[in-house]
Short mmCIF file of C-alpha atoms in Angstrom, two decimals:
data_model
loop_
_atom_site.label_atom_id
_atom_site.label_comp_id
_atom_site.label_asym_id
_atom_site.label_seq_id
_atom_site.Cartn_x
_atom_site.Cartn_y
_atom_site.Cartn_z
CA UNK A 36 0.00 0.00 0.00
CA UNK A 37 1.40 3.36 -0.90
CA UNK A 38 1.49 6.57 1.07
CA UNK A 39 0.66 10.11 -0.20
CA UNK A 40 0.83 13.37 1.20
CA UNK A 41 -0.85 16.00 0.45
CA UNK A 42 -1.32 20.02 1.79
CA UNK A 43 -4.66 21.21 2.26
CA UNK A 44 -6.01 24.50 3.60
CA UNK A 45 -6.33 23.97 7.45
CA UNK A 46 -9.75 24.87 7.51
CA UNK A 47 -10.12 21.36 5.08
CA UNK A 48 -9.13 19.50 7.34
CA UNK A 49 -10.27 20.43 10.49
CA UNK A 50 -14.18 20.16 8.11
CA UNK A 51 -12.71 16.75 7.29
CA UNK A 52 -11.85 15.63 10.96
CA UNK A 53 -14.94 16.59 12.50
CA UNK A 54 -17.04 15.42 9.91
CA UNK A 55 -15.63 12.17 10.35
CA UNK A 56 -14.26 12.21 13.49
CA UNK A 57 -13.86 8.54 14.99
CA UNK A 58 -13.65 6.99 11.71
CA UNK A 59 -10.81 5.39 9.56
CA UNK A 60 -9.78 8.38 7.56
CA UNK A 61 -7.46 6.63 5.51
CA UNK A 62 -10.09 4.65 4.26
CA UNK A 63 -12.36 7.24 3.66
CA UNK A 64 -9.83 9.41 1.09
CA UNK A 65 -9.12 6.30 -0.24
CA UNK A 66 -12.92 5.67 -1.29
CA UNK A 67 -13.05 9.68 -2.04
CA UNK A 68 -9.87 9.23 -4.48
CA UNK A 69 -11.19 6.27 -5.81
CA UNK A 70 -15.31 8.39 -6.91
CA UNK A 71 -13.11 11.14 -8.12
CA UNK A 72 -10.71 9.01 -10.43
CA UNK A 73 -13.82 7.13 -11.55
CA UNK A 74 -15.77 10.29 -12.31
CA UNK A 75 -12.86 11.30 -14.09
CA UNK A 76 -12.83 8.50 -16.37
CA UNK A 77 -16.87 9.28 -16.85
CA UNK A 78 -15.94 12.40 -17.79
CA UNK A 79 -13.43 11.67 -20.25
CA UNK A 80 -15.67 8.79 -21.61
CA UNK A 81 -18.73 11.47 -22.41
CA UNK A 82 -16.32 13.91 -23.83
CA UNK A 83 -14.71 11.17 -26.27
CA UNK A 84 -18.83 9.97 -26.90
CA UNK A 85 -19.34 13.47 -27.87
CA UNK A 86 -16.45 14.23 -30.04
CA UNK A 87 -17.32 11.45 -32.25
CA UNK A 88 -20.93 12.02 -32.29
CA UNK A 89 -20.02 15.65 -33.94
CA UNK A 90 -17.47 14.18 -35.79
CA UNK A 91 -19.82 11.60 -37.19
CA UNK A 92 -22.67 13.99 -37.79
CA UNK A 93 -20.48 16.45 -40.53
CA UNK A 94 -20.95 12.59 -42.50
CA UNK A 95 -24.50 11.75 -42.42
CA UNK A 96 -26.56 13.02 -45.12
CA UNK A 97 -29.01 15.50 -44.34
CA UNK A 98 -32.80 15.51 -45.25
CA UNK A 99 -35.03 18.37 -46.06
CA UNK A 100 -37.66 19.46 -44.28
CA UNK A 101 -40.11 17.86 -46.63
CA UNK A 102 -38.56 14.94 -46.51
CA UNK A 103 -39.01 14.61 -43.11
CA UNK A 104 -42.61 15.07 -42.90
CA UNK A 105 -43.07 12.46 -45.97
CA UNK A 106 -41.39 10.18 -44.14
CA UNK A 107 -43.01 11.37 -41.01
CA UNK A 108 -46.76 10.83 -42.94
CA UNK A 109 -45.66 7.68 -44.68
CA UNK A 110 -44.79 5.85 -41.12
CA UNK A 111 -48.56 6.23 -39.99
CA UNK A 112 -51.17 4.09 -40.34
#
């Protein structure tokens, strides 16, 4: 298991002790490090989804509006 160290505004910290004050806090930045790093990997994820979504759309063919509502009218019974 690896250490870290980090600096944080005291006013952090003494938030962070009380709110969890008689817990295992090494545990709990552990879980909080592991949400952000899996957040971050959401967010990448969505941002990659969307770059090829407008990527992709400069390639598909467009329609008219009248083609759209024949093929709107066509579709119903």
């Amino acid at each position: 298991m690896a250490t870290v160290n980090f600096s944080v505004p005291d006013e952090i910290k003494e938030a962070f002790n009380k709110a969890f004050a008689g817990e295992n806090k090494s545990a709990i930045i552990a879980r909080l490090m592991k949400q952000a790093v899996e957040e971050k990997e959401r967010q990448l994820r969505r941002q990659a989804i969307i770059e090829e979504l407008t990527r992709t759309r400069k390639d598909r063919p467009t329609a008219t509006d009248e083609e759209i509502r024949r093929a709107r009218e066509e579709g119903r019974p």
